[in-house]
PDB file of C-alpha atoms in Angstrom:
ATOM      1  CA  UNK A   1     109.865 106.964  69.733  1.00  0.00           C
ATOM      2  CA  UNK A   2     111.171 110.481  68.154  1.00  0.00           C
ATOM      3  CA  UNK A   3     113.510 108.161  65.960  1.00  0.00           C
ATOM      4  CA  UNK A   4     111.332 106.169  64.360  1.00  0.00           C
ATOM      5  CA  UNK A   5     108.622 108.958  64.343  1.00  0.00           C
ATOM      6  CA  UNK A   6     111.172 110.001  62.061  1.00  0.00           C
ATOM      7  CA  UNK A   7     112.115 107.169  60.210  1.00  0.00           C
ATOM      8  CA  UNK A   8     115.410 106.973  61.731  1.00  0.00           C
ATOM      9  CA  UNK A   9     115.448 103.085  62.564  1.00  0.00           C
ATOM     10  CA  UNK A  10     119.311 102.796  62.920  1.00  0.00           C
ATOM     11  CA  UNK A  11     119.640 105.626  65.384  1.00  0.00           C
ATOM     12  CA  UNK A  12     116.537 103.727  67.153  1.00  0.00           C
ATOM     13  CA  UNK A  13     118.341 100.315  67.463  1.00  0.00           C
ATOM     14  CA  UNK A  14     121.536 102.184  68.735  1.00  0.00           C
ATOM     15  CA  UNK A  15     119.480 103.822  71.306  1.00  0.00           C
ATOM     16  CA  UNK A  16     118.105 100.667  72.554  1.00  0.00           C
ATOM     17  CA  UNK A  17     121.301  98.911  71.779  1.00  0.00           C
ATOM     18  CA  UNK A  18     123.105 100.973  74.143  1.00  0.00           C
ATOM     19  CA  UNK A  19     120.152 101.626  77.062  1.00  0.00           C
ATOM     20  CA  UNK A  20     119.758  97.868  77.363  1.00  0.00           C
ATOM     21  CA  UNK A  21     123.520  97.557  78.416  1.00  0.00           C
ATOM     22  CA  UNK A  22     123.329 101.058  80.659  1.00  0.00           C
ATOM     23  CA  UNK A  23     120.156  99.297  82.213  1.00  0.00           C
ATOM     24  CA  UNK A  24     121.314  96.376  83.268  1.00  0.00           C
ATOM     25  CA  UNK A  25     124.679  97.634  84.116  1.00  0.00           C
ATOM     26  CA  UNK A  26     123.364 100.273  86.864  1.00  0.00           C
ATOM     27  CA  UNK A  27     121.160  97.226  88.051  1.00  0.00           C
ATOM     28  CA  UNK A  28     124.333  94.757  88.227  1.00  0.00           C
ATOM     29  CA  UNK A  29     125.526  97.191  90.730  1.00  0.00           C
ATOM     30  CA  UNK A  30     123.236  97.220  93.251  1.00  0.00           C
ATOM     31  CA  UNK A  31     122.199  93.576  92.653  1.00  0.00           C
ATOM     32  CA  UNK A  32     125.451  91.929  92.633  1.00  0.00           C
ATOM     33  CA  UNK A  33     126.966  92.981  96.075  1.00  0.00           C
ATOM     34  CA  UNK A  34     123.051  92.163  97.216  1.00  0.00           C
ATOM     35  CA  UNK A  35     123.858  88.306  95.701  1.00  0.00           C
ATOM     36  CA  UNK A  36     127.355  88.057  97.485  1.00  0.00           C
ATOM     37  CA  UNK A  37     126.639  89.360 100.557  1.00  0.00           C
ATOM     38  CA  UNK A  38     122.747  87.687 101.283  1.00  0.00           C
ATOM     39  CA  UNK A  39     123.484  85.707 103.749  1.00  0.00           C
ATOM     40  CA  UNK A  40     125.068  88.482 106.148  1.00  0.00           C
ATOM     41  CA  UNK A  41     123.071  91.036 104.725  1.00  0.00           C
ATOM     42  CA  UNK A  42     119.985  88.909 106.124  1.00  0.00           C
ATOM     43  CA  UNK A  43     121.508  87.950 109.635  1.00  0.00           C
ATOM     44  CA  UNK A  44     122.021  91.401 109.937  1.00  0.00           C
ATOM     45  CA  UNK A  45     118.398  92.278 109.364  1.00  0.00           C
ATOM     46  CA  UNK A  46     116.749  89.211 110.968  1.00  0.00           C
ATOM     47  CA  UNK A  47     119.060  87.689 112.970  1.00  0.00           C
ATOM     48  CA  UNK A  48     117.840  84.590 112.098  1.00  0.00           C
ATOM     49  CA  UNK A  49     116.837  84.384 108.249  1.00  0.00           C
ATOM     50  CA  UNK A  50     113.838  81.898 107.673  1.00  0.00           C
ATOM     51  CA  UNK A  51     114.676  79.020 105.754  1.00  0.00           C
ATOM     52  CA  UNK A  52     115.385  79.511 101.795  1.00  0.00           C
ATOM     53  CA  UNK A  53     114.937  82.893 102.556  1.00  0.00           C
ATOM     54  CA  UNK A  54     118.770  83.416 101.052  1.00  0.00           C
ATOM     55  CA  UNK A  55     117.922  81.624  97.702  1.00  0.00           C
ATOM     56  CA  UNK A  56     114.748  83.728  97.720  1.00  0.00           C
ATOM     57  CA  UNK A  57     116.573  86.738  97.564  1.00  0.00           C
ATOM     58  CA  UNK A  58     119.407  85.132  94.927  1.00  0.00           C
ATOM     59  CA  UNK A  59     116.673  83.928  92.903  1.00  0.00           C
ATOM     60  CA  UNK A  60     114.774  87.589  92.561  1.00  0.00           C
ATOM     61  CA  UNK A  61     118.058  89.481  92.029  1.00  0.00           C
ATOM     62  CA  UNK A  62     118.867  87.473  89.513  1.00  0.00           C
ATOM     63  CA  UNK A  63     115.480  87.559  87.642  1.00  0.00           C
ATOM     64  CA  UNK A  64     115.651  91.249  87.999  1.00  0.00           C
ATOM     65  CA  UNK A  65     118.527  90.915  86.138  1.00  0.00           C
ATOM     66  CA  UNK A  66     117.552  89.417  83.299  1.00  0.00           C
ATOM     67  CA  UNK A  67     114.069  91.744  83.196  1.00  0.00           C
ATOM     68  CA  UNK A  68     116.263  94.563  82.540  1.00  0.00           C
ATOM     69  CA  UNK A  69     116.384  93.272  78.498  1.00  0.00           C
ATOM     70  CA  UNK A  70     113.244  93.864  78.217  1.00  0.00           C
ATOM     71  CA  UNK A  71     112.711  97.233  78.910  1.00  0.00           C
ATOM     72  CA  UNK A  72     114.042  99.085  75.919  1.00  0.00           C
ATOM     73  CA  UNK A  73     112.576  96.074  73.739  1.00  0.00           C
ATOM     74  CA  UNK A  74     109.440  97.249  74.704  1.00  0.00           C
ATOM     75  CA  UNK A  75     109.842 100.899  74.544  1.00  0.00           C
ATOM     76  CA  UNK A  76     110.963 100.136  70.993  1.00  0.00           C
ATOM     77  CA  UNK A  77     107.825  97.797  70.322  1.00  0.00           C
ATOM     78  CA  UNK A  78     105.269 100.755  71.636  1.00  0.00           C
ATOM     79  CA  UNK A  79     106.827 103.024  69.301  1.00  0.00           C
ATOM     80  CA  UNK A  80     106.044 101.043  66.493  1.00  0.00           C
ATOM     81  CA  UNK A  81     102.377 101.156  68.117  1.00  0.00           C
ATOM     82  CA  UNK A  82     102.941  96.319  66.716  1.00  0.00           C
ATOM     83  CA  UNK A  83     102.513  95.285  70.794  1.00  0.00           C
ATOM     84  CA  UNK A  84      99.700  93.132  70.754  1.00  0.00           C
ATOM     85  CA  UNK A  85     101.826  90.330  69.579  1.00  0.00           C
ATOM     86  CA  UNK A  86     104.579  91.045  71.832  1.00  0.00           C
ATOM     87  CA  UNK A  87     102.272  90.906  74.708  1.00  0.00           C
ATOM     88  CA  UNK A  88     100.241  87.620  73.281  1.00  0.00           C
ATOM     89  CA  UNK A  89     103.842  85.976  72.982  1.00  0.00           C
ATOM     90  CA  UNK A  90     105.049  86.637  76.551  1.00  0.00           C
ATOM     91  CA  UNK A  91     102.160  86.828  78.423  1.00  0.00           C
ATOM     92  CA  UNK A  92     101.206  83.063  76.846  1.00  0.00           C
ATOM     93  CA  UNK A  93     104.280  81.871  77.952  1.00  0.00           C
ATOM     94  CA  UNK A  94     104.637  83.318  81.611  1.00  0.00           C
ATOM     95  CA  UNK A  95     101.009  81.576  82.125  1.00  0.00           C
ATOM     96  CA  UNK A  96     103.075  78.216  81.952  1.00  0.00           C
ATOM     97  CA  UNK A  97     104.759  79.442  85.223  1.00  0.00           C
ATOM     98  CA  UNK A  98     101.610  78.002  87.306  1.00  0.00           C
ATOM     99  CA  UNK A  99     100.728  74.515  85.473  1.00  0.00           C
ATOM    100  CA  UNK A 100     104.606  73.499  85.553  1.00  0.00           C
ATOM    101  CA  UNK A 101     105.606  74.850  89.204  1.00  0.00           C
ATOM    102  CA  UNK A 102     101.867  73.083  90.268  1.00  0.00           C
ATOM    103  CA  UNK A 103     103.387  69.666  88.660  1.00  0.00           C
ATOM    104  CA  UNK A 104     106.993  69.987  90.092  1.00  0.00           C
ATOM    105  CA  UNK A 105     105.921  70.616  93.386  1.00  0.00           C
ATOM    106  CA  UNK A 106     102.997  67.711  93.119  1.00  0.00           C
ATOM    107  CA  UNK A 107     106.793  65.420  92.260  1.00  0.00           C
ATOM    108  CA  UNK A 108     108.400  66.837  95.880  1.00  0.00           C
ATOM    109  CA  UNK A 109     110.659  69.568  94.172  1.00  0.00           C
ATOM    110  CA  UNK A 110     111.576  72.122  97.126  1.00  0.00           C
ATOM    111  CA  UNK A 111     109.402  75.502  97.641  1.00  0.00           C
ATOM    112  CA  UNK A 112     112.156  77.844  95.472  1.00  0.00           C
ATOM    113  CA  UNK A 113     110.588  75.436  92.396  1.00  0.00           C
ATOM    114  CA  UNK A 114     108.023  78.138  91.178  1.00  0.00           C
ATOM    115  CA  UNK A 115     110.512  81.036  90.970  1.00  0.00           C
ATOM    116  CA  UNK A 116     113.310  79.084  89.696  1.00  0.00           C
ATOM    117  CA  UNK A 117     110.226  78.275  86.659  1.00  0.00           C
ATOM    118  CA  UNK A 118     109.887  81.692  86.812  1.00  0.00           C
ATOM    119  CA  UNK A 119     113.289  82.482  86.121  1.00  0.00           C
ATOM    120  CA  UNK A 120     113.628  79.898  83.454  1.00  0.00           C
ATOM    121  CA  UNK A 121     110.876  81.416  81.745  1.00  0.00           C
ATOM    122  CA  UNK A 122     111.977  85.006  81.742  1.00  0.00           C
ATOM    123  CA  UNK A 123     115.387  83.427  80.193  1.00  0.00           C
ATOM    124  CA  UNK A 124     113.783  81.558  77.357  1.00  0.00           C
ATOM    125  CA  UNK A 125     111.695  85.292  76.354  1.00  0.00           C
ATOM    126  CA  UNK A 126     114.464  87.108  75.516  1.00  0.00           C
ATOM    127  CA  UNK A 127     114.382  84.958  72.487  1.00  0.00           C
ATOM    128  CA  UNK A 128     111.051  85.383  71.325  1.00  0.00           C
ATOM    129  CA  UNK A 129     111.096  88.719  72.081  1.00  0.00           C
ATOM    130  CA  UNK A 130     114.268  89.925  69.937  1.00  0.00           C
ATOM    131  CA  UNK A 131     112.397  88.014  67.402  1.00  0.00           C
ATOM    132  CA  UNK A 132     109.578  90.045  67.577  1.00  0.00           C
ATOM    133  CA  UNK A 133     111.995  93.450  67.731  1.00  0.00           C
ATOM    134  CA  UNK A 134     113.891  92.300  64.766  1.00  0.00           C
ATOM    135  CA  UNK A 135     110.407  92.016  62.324  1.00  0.00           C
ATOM    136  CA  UNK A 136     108.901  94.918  63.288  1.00  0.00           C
ATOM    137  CA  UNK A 137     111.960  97.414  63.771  1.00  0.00           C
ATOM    138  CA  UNK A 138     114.410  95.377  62.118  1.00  0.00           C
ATOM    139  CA  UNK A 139     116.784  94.793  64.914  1.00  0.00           C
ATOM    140  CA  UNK A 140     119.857  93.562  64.701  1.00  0.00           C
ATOM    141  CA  UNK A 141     120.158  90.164  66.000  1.00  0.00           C
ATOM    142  CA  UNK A 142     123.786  90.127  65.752  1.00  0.00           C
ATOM    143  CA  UNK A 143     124.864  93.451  66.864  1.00  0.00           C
ATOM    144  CA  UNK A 144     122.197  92.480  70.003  1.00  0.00           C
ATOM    145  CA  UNK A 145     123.685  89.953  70.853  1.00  0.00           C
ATOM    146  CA  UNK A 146     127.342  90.537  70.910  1.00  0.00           C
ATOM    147  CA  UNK A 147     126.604  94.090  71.575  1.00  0.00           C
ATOM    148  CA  UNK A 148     124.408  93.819  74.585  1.00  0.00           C
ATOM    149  CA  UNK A 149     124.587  90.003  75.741  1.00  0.00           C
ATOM    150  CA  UNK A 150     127.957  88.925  74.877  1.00  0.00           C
ATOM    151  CA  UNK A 151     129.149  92.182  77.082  1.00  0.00           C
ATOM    152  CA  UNK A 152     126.813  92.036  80.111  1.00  0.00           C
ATOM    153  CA  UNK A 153     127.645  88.315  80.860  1.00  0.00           C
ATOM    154  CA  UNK A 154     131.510  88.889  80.524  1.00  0.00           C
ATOM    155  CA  UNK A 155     130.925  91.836  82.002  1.00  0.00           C
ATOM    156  CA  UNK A 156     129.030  90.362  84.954  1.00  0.00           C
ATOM    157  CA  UNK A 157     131.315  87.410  85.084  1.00  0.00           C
ATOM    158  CA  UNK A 158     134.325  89.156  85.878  1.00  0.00           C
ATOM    159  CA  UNK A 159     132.463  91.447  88.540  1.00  0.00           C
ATOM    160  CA  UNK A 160     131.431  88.292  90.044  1.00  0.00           C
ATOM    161  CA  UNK A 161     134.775  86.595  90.329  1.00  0.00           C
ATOM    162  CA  UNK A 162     135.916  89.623  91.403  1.00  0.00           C
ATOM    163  CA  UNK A 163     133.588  89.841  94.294  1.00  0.00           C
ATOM    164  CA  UNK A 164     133.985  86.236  94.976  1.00  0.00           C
ATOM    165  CA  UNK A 165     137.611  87.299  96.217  1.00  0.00           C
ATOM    166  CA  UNK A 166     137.041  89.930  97.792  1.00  0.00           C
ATOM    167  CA  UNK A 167     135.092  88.218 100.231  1.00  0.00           C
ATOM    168  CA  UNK A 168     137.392  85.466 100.348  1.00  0.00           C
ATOM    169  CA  UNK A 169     140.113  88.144 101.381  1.00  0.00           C
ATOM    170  CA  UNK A 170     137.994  89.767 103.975  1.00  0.00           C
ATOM    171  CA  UNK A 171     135.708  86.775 105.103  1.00  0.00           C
ATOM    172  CA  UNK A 172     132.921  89.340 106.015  1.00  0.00           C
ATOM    173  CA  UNK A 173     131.139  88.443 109.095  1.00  0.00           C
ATOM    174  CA  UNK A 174     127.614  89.660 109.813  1.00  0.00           C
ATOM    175  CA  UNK A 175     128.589  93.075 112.185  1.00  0.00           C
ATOM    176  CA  UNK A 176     127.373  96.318 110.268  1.00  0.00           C
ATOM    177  CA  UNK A 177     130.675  96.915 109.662  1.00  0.00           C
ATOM    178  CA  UNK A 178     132.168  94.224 107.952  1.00  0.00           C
ATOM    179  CA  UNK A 179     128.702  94.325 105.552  1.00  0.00           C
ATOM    180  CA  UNK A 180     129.417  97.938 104.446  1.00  0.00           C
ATOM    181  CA  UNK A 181     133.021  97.377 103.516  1.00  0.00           C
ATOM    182  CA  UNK A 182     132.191  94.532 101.796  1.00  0.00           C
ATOM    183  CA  UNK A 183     129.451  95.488  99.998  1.00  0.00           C
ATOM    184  CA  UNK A 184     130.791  99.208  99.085  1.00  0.00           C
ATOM    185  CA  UNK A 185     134.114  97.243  97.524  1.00  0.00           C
ATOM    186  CA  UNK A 186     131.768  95.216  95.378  1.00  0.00           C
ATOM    187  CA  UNK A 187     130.345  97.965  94.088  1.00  0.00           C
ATOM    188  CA  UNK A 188     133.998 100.049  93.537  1.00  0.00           C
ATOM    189  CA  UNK A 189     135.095  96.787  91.832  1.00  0.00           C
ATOM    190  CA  UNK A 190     132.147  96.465  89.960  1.00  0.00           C
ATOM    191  CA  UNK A 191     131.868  99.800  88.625  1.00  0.00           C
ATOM    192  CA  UNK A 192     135.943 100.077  87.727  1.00  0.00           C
ATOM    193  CA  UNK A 193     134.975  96.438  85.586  1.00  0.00           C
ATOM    194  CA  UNK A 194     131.910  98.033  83.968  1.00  0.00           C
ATOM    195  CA  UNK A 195     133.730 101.248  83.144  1.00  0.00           C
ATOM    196  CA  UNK A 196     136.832  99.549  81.445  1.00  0.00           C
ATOM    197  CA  UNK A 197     135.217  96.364  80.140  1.00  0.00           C
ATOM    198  CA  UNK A 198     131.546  96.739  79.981  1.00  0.00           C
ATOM    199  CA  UNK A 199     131.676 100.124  78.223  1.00  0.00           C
ATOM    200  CA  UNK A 200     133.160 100.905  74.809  1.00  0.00           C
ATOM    201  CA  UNK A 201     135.547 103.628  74.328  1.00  0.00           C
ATOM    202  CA  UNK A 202     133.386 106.425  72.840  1.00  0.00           C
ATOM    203  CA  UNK A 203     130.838 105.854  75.604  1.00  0.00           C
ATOM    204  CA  UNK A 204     133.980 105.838  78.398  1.00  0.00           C
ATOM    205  CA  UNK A 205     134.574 109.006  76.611  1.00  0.00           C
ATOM    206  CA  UNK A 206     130.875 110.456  76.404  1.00  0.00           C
ATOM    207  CA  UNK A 207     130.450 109.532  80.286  1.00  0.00           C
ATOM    208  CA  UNK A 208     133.779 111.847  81.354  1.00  0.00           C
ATOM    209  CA  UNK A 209     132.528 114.709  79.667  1.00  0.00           C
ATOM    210  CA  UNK A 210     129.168 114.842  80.884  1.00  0.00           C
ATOM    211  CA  UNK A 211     130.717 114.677  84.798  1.00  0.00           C
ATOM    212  CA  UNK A 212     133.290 116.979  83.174  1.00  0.00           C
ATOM    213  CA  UNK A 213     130.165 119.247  82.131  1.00  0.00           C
ATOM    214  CA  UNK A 214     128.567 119.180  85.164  1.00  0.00           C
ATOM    215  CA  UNK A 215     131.253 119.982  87.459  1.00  0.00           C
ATOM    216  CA  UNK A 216     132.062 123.155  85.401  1.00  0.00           C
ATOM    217  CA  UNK A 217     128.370 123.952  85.245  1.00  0.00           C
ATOM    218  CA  UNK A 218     128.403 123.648  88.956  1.00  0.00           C
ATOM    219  CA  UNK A 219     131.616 125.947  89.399  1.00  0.00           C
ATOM    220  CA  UNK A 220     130.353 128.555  87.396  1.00  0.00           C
ATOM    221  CA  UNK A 221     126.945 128.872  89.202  1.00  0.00           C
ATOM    222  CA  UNK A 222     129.044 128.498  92.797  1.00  0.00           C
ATOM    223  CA  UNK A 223     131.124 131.409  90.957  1.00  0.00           C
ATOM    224  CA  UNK A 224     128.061 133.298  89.993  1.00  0.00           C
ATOM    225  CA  UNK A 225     126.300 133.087  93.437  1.00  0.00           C
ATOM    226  CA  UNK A 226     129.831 134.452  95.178  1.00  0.00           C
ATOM    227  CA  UNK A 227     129.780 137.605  92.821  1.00  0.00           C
ATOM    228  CA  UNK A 228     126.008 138.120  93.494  1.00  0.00           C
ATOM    229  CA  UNK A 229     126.917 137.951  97.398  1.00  0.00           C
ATOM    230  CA  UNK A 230     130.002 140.009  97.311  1.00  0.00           C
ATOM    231  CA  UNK A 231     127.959 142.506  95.431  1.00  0.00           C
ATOM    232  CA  UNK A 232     125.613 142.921  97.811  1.00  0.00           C
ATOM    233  CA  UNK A 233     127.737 143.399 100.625  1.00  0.00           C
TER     234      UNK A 233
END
């Protein structure tokens, strides 16, 4: 909002540029290991999942996914105080979500029907609402798409072959055990992918001097405190 307060509209589309990919990359790792591992993760919990209960859970993770884009979309659309459209546009079209799971589930379709229109629907906003981005802050189609889609997917493609084998190598059962080293391996894999794939070289850069930072910042106050102590003895 301070950047286009000031009139600074490319710094603005960087910023949301760059937080879309950050969201959906800190979601991808919690969700993903949650989307390889439901099945055990569940018979660990419940012993004995309910039926669909495991495409449930796939089908939510996954929407959660994609309802990371629109996050900074918005933020940039309130900034520009233009939201009534936005909200016109994608509220209209989530309200198909009742009529259309109603008539697939009048033809026999399963009970996962209404989130899977759910899902479809969420997918088919992100185009209306870069549309809406792009006229009122002039985002950059192109640069949003290759910057921000183009890298999540490949991104989340590889972490999701890579996870595929991992449980292939380890064939996790559903013991406590087995779950945690599964699921903590995702997540190593899939933050080693996101670090040197999913993130470009300035922000690889930008990320190992902020932990750089804050270890030093921690040092010098564990430094400080000792001196204060030794002082006072």
């Amino acid at each position: 909002m301070k950047s286009y307060a000031t009139g600074n509209i490319d710094k603005m589309n960087e910023l949301i540029i760059r937080s879309s990919r950050f969201a959906y990359y800190l979601i991808l790792l919690i969700s993903l290991p949650i989307f390889l591992n439901t099945e055990q993760i569940l018979t660990l919990w419940l012993k004995n999942p309910p039926e669909y209960s495991v495409l449930f859970v796939k089908i939510i993770t996954v929407n959660v996914l994609l309802e990371v884009f629109s996050m900074p979309l918005v933020a940039g659309l309130q900034a520009t105080g233009n939201i009534k459209a936005y909200q016109l546009t994608i509220s209209g079209l989530y309200l198909f979500v009742i009529p259309v799971s109603y008539l697939l589930l009048k033809l026999g379709c399963p009970p996962a029907t209404p989130m899977i229109v759910n899902q479809t629907l969420v997918f088919l906003s992100i185009a209306p609402r870069l549309l809406l981005c792009h006229r009122h802050y002039r985002l950059s189609l192109r640069k949003y798409c290759l910057h921000v889609i183009g890298h999540v997917f490949a991104t989340t493609a590889i972490c999701y072959l890579a996870g595929i084998e991992v449980i292939r190598f380890f064939s996790p059962s559903s013991s406590f055990q087995s779950v945690a080293v599964t699921v903590a391996l995702n997540i190593l894999i899939c933050l080693v992918i996101i670090f040197f794939i999913g993130l470009t070289r300035q922000e690889r850069i930008y990320i190992i001097e902020t932990i750089k930072n804050a270890i030093n910042r921690r040092m010098n106050y564990g430094k400080i405190d000792f001196k204060k102590g030794h002082k006072e003895n």
